[in-house]
PDB file of C-alpha atoms in Angstrom:
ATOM      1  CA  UNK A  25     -18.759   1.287   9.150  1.00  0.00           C
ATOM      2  CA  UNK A  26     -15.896  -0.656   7.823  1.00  0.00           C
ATOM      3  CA  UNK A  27     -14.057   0.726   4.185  1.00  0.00           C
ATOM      4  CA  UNK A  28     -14.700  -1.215   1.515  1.00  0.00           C
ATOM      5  CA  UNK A  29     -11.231  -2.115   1.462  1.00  0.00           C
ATOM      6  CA  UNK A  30     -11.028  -2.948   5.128  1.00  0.00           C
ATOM      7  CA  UNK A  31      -9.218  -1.086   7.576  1.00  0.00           C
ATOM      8  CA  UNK A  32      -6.155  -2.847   7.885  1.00  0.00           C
ATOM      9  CA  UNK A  33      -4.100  -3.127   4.598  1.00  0.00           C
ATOM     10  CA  UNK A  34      -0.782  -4.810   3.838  1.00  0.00           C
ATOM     11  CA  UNK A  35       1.185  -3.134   0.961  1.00  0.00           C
ATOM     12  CA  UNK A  36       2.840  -6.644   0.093  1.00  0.00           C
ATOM     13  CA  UNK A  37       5.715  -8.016  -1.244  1.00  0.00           C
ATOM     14  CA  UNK A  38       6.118  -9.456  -4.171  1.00  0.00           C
ATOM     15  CA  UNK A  39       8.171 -12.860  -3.066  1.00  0.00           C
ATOM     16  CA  UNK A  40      10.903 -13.933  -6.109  1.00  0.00           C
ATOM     17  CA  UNK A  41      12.475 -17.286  -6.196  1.00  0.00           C
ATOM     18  CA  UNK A  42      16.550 -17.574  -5.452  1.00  0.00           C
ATOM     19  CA  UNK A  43      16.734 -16.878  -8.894  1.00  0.00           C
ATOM     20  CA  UNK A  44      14.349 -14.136  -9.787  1.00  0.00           C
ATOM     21  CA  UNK A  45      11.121 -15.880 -11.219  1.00  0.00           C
ATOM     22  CA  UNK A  46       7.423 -14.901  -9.348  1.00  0.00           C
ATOM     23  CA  UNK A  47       7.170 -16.753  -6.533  1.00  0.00           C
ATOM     24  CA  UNK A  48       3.512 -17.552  -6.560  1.00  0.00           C
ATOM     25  CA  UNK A  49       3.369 -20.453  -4.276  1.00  0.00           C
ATOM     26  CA  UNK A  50       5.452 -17.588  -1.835  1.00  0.00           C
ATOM     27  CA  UNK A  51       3.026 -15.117  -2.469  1.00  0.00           C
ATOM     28  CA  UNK A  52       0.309 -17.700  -1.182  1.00  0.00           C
ATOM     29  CA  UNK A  53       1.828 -18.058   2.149  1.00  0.00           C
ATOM     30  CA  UNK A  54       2.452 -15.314   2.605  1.00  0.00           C
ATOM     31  CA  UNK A  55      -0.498 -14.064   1.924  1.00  0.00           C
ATOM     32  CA  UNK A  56      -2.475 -16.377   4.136  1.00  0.00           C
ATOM     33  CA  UNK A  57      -0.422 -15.703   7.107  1.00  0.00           C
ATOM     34  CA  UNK A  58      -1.248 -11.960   6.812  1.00  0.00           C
ATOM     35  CA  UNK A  59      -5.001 -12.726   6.913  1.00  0.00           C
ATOM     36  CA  UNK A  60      -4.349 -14.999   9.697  1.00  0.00           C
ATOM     37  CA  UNK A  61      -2.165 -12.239  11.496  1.00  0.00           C
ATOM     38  CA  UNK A  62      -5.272  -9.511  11.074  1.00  0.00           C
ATOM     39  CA  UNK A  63      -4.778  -7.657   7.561  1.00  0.00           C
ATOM     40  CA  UNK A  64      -8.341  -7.390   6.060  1.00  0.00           C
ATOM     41  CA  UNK A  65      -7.121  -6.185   2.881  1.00  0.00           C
ATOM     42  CA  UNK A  66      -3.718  -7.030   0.531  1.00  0.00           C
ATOM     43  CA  UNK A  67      -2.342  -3.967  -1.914  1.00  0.00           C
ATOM     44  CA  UNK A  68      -0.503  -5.965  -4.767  1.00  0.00           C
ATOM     45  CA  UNK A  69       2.042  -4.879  -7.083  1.00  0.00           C
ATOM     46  CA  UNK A  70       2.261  -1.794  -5.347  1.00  0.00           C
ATOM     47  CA  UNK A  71       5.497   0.128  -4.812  1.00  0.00           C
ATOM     48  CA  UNK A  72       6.199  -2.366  -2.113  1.00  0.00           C
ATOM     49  CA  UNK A  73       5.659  -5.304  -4.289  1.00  0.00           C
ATOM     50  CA  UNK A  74       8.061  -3.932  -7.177  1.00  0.00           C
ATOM     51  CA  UNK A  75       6.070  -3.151  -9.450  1.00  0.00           C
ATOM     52  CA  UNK A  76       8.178  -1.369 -12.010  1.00  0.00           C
ATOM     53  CA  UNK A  77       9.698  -4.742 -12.297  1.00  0.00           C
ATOM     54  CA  UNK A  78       7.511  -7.081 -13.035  1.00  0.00           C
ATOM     55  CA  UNK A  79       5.255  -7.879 -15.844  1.00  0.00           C
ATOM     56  CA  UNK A  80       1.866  -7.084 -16.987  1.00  0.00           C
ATOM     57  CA  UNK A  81       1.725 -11.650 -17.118  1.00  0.00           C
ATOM     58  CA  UNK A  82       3.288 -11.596 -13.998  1.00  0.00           C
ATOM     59  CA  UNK A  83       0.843  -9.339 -12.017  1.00  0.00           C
ATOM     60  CA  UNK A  84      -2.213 -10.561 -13.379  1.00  0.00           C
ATOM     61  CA  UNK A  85      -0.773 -14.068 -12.281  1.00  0.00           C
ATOM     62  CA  UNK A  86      -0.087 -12.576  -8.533  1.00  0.00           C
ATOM     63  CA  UNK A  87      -3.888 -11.664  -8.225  1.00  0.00           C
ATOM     64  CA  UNK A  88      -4.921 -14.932  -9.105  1.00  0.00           C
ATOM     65  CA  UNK A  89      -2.772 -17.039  -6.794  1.00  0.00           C
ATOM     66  CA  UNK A  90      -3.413 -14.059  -4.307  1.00  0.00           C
ATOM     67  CA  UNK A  91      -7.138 -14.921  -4.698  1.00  0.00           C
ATOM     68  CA  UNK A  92      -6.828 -18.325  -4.480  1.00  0.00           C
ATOM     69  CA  UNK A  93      -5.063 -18.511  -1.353  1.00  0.00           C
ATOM     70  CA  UNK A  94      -6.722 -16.304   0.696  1.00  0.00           C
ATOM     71  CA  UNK A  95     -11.034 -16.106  -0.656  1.00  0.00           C
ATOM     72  CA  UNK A  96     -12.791 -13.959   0.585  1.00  0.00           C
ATOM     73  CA  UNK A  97     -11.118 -12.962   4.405  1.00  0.00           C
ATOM     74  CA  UNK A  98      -9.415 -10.190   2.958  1.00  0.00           C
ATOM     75  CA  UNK A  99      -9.664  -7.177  -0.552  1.00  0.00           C
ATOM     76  CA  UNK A 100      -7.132  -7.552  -3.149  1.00  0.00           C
ATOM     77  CA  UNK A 101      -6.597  -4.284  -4.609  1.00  0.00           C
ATOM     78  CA  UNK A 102      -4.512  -4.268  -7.564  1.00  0.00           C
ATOM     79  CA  UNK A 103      -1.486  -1.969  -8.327  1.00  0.00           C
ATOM     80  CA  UNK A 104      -1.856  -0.572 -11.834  1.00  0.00           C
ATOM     81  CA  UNK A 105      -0.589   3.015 -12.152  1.00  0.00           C
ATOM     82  CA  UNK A 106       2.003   3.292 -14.526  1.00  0.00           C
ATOM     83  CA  UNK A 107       3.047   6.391 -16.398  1.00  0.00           C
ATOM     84  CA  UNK A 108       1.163   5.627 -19.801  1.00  0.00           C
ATOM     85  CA  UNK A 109      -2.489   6.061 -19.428  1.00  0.00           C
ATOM     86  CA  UNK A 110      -3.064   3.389 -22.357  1.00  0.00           C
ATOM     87  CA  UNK A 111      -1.052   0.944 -20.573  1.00  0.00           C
ATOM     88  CA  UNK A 112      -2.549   1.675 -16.801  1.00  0.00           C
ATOM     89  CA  UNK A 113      -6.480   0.990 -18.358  1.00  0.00           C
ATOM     90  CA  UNK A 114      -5.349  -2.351 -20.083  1.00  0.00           C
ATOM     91  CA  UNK A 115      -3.824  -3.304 -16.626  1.00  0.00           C
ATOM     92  CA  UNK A 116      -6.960  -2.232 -15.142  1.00  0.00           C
ATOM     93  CA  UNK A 117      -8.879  -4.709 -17.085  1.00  0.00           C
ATOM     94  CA  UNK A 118      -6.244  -7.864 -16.848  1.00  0.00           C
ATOM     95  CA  UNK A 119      -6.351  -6.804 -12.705  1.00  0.00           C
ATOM     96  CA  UNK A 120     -10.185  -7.600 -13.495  1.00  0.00           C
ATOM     97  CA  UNK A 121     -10.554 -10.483 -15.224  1.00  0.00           C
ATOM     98  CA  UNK A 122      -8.116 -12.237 -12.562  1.00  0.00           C
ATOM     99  CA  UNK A 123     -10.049 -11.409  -9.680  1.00  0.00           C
ATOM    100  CA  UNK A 124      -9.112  -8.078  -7.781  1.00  0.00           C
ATOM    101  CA  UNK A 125     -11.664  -6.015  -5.571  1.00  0.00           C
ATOM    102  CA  UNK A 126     -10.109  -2.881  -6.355  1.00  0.00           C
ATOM    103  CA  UNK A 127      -7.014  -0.849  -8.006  1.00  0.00           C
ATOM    104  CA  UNK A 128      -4.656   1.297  -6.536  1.00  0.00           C
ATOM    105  CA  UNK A 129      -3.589   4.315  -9.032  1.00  0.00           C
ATOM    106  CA  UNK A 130      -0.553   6.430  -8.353  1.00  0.00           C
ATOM    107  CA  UNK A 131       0.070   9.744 -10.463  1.00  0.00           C
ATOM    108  CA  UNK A 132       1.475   9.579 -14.045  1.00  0.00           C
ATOM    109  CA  UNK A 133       5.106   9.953 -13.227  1.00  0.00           C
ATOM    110  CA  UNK A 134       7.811  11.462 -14.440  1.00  0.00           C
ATOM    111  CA  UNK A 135       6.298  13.234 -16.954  1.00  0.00           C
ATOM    112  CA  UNK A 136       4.991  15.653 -14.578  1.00  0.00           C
ATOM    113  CA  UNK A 137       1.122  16.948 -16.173  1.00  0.00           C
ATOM    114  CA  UNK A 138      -0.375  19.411 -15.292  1.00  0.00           C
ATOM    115  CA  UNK A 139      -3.652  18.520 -12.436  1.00  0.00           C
ATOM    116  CA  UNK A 140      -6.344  18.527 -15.153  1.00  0.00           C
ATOM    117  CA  UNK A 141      -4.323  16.351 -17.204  1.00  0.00           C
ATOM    118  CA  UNK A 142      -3.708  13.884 -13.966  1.00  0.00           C
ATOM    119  CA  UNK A 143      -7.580  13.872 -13.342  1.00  0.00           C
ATOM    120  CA  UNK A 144      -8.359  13.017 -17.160  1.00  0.00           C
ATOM    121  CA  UNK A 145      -6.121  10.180 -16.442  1.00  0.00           C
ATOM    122  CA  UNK A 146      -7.971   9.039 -13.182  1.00  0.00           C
ATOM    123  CA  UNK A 147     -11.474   9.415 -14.853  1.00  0.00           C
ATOM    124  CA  UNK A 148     -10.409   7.217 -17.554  1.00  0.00           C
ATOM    125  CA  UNK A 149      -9.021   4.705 -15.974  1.00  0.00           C
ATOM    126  CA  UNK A 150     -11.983   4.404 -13.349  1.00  0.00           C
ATOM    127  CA  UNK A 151     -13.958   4.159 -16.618  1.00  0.00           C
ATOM    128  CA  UNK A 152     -12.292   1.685 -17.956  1.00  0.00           C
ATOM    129  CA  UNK A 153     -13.807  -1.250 -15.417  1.00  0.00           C
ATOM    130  CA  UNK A 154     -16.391  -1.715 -13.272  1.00  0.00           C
ATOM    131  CA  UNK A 155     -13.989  -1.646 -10.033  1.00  0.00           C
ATOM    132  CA  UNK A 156     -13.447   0.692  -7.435  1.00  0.00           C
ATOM    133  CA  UNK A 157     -10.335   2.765  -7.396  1.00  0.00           C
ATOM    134  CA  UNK A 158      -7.764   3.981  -4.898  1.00  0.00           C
ATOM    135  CA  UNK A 159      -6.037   7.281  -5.724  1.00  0.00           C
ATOM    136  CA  UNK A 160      -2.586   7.097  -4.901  1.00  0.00           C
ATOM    137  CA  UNK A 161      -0.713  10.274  -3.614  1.00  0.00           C
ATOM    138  CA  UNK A 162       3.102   9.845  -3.474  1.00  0.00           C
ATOM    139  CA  UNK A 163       4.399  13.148  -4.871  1.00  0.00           C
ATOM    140  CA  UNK A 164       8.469  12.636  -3.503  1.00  0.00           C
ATOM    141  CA  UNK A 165       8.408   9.401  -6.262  1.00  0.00           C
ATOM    142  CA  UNK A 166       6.379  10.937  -8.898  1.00  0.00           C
ATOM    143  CA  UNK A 167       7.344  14.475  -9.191  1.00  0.00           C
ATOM    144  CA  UNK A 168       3.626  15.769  -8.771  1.00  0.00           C
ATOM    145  CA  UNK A 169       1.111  16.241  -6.094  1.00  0.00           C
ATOM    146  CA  UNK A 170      -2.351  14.847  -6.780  1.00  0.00           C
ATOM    147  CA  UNK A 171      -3.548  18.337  -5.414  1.00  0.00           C
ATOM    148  CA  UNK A 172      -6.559  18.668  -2.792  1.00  0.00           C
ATOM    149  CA  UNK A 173      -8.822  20.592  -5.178  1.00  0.00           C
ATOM    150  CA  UNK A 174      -8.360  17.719  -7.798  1.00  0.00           C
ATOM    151  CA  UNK A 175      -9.137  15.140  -5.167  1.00  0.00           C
ATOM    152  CA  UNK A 176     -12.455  16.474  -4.417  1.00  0.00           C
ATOM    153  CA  UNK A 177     -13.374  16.731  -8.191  1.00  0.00           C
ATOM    154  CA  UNK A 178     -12.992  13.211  -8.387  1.00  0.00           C
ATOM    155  CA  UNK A 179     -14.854  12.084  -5.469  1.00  0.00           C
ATOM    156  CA  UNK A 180     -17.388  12.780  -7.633  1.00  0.00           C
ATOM    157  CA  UNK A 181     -16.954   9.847  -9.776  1.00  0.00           C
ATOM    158  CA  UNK A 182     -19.056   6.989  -8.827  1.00  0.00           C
ATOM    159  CA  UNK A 183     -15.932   4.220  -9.004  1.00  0.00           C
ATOM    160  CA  UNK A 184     -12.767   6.976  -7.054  1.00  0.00           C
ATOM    161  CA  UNK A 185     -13.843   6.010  -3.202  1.00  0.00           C
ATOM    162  CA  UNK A 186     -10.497   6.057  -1.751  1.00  0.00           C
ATOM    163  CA  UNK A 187      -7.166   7.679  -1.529  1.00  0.00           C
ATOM    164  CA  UNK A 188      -3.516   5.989  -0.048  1.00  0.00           C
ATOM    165  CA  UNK A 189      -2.212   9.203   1.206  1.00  0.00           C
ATOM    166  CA  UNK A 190       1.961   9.407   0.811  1.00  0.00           C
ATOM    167  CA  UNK A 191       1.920  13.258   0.264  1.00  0.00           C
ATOM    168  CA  UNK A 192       2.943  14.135   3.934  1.00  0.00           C
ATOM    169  CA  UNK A 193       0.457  16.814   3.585  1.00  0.00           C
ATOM    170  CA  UNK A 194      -1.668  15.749   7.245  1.00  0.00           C
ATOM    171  CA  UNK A 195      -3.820  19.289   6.239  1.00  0.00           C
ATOM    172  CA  UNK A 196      -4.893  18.804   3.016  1.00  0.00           C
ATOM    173  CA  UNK A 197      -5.779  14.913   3.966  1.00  0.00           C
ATOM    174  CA  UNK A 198      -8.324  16.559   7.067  1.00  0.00           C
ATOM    175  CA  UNK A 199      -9.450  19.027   3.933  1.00  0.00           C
ATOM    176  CA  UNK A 200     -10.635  16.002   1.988  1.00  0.00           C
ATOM    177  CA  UNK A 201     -12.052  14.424   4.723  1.00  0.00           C
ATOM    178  CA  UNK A 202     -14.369  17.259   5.852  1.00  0.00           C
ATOM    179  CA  UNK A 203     -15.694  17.343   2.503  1.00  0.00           C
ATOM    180  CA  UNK A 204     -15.814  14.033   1.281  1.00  0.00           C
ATOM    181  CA  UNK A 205     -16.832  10.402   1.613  1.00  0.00           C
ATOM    182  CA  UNK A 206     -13.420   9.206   0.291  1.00  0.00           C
ATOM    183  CA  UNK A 207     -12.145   6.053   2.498  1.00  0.00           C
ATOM    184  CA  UNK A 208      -9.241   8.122   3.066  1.00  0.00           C
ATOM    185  CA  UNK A 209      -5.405   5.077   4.164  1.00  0.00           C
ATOM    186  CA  UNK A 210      -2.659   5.938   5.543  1.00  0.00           C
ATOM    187  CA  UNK A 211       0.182   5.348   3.318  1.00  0.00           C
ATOM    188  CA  UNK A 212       2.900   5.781   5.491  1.00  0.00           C
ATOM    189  CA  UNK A 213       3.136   4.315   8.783  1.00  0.00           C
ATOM    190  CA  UNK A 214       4.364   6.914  11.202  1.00  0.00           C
ATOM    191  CA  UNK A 215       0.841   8.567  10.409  1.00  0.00           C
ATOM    192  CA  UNK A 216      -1.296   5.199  10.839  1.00  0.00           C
ATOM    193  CA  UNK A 217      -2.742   6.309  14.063  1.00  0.00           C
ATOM    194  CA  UNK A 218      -2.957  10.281  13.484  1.00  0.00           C
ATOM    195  CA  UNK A 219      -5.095   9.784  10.222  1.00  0.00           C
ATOM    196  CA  UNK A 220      -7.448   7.360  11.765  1.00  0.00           C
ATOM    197  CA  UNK A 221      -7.886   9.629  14.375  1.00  0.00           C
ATOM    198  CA  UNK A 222      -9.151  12.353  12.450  1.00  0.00           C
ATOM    199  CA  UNK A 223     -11.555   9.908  10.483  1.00  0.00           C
ATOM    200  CA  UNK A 224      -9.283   7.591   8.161  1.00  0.00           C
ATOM    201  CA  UNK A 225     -10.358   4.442   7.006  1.00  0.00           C
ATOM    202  CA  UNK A 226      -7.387   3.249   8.435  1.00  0.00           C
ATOM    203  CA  UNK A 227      -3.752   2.248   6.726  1.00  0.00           C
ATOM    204  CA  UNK A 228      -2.228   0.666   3.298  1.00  0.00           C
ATOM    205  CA  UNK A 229       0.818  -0.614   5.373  1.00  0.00           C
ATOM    206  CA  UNK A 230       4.683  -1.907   4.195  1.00  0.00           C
ATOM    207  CA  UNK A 231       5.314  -2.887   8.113  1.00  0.00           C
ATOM    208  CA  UNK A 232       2.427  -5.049   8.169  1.00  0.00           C
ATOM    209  CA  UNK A 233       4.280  -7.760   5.959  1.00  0.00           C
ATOM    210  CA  UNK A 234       6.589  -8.225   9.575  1.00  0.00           C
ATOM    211  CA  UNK A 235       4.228  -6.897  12.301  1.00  0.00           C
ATOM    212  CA  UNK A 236       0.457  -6.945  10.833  1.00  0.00           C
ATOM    213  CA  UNK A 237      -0.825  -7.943  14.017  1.00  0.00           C
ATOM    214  CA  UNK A 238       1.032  -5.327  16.433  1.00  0.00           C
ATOM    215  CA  UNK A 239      -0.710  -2.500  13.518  1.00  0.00           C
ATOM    216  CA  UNK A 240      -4.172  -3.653  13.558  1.00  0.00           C
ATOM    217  CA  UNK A 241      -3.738  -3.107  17.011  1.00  0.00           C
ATOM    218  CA  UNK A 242      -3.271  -0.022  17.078  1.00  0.00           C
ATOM    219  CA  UNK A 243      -6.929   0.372  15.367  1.00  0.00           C
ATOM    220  CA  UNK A 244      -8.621  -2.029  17.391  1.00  0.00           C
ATOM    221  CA  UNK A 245      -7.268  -0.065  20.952  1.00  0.00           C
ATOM    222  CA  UNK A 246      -8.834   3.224  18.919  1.00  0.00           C
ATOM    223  CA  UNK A 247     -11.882   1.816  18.031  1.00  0.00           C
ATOM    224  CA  UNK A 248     -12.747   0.175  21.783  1.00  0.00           C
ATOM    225  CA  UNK A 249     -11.875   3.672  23.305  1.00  0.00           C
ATOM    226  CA  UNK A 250      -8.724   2.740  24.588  1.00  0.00           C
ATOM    227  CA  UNK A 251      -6.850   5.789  23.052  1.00  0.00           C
ATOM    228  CA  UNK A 252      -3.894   6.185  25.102  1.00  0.00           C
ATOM    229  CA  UNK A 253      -3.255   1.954  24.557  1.00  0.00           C
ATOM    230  CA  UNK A 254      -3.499   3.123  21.064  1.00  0.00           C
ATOM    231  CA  UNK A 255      -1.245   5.544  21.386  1.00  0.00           C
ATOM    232  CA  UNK A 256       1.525   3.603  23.327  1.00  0.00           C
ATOM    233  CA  UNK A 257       1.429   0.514  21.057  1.00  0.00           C
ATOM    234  CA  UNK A 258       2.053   3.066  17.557  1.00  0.00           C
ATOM    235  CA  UNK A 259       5.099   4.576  19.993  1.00  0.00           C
ATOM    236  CA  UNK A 260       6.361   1.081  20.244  1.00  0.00           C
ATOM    237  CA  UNK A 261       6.448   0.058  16.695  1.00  0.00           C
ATOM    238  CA  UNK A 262       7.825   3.297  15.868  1.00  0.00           C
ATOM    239  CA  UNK A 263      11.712   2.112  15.705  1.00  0.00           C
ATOM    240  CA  UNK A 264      10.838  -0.626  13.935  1.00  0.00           C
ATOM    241  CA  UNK A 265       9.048   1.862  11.311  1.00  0.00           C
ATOM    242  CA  UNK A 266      11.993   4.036  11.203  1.00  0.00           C
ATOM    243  CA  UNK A 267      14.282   1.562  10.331  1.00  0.00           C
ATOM    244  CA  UNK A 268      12.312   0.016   7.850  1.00  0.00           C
ATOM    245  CA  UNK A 269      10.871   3.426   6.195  1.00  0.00           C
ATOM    246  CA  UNK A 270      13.517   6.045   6.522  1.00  0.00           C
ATOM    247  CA  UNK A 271      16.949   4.594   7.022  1.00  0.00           C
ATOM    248  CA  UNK A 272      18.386   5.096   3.762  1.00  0.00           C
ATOM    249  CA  UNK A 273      17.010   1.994   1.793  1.00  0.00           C
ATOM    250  CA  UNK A 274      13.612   1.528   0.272  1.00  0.00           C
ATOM    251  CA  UNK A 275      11.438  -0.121   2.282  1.00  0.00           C
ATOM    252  CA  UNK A 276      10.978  -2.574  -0.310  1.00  0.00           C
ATOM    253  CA  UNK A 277      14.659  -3.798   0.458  1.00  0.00           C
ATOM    254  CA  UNK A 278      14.501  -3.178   4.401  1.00  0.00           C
ATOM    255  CA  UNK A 279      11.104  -5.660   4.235  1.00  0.00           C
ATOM    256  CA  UNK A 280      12.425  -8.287   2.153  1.00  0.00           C
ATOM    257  CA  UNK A 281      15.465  -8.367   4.425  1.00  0.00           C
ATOM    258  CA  UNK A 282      13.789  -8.784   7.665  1.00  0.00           C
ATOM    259  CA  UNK A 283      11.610 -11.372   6.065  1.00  0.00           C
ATOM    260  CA  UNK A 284      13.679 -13.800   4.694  1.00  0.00           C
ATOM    261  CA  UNK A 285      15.239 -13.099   8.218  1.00  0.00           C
ATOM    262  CA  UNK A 286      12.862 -14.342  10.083  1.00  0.00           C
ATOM    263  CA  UNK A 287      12.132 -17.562   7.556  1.00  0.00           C
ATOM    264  CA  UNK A 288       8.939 -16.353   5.865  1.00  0.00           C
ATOM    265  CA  UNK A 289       8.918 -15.873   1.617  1.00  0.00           C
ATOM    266  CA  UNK A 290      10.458 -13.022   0.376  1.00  0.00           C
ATOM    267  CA  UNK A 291      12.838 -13.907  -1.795  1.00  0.00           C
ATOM    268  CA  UNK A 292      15.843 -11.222  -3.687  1.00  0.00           C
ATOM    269  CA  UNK A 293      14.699  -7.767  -4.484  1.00  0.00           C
ATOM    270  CA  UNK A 294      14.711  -7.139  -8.636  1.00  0.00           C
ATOM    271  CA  UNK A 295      17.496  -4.788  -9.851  1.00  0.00           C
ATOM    272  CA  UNK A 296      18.388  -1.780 -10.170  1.00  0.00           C
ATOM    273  CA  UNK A 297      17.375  -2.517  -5.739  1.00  0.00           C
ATOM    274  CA  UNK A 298      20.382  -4.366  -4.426  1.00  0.00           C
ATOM    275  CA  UNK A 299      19.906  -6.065  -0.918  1.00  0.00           C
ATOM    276  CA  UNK A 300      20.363  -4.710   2.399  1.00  0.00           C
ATOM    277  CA  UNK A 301      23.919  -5.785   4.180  1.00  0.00           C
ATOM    278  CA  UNK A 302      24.396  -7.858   6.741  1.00  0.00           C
ATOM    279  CA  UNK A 303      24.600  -5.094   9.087  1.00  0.00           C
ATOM    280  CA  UNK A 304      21.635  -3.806   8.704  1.00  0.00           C
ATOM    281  CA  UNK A 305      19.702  -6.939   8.542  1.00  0.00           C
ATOM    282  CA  UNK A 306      21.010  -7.925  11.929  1.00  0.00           C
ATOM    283  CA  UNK A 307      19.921  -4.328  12.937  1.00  0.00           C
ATOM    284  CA  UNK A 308      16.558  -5.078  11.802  1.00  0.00           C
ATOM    285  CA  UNK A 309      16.220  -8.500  13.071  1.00  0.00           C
ATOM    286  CA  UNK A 310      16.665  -6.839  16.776  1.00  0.00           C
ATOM    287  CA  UNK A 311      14.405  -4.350  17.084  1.00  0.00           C
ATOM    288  CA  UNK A 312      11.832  -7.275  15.747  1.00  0.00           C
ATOM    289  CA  UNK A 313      12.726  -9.009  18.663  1.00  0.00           C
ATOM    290  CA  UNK A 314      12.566  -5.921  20.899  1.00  0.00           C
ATOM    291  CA  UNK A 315       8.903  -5.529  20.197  1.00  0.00           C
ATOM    292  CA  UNK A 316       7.203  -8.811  19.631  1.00  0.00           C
ATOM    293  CA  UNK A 317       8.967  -9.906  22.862  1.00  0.00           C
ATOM    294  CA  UNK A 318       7.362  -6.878  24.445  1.00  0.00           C
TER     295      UNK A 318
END
């Protein structure tokens, strides 16, 4: 059965103007081409899409023209987590009003509490509204694990169905599958195809914003039994992932780069993230052309 969510999900950018503002009518197109291009789902105001720097107005204002542009074809699931609990269940109602499927939660960070403080956190937040919510694991930008054990507490709640896996932890992710229902993502994209494999839901993706179609791919080979075409299309993105993901810049920056390379919205990247170089946009820009010419 399909996630709720979908299988394929886009962790997208969150497309500024030349000089800073939202770009909503960005975020539209954008949007709309990554429907068109396969994504069945769109993560907003995620760590992709900035959000540390952008507003409570502005995000609410990102769902809606998200909405707009794109119906029904594809999930919105709303970025929320922030480190005040307060503050992430007021978010959780604006994400509702303006028209989200779902939130995504990460981990209080930098505080650092303790796990039965972090799921009294997720319990109230998932009580706040009447959506479903996405745990978020990303322990090496929040300082703490959300730990296996607390995972499966929560699975209990009627509104926690998911999980966007970041911890690198590929055994405690087959743990909570075995013993859950939990639509269990891939958040980072070297393990797309592994996690599926062992019974993910499939992926909440930053590559997607340049390749969605070469990712969904990858699940469609898997899912018509094709598991070695599987397998050799996720080798073939794989530069491309490393040089987005884990050459020395946030992905948010590497993204945004490649982007406004190849002429779609992306816009600057909000400070303190500077923009990549020259060098390595032009590094990007070719292993793009490696693969889609592939």
């Amino acid at each position: 059965m399909t996630p709720l969510f979908g299988r394929a999900l886009c962790a997208m950018i969150t497309p500024f103007t030349t000089s800073g503002a939202l770009d909503l009518d960005g975020a539209q197109r954008h949007a709309a081409h990554l429907v068109a291009q396969g994504c069945d789902g769109l993560v907003l105001s995620g760590t992709t899409g900035e959000s540390p720097t952008t507003t409570d107005a502005e995000k609410s204002a990102l769902i809606a023209a998200v909405r707009e542009a794109v119906g029904d074809q594809a999930s919105i699931v709303a970025g929320i987590g922030t480190s005040n609990t307060r503050h992430t269940v007021d978010l959780a109602r604006e994400a509702e009003k303006a028209g989200a499927d779902g939130l995504l939660v990460v981990a209080p960070y930098y505080s650092r509490p303790p796990q039965d403080a972090i799921e009294a956190h997720f319990r109230e937040i998932a009580d706040a509204s009447e959506l479903p919510l996405m745990l978020y694991d990303i322990p090496f930008r929040t300082g703490v694990r959300v730990e296996p054990e607390t995972i499966l507490r929560l699975s209990a709640h009627p509104r926690i169905v998911a999980v966007k896996d970041c911890s690198h932890d590929f055994l405690a992710a087959q743990k909570v599958l075995a013993r859950t229902d939990l639509a269990y993502y891939a958040g980072s994209d070297e393990h797309n195809l592994a996690l599926y494999a062992v019974g993910g839901a499939g992926y909440v993706s930053t590559v997607s914003n340049v390749i969605p179609d070469r990712l969904r791919a990858v699940l469609d080979a898997f899912d018509a039994g094709d598991t070695a075409q599987a397998a050799r299309l996720q080798q073939q993105a794989t530069p491309l992932i490393e040089a987005l993901m884990s050459a020395g810049l946030p992905g948010t920056v590497t993204t945004k780069a490649l982007l406004t390379a190849l002429g779609l919205p992306a816009g600057p990247v909000r400070a303190p993230l500077r923009p990549a170089d020259d060098k390595t946009t032009g590094e990007l820009l070719s292993l793009h052309k490696a693969l889609t010419t592939t």
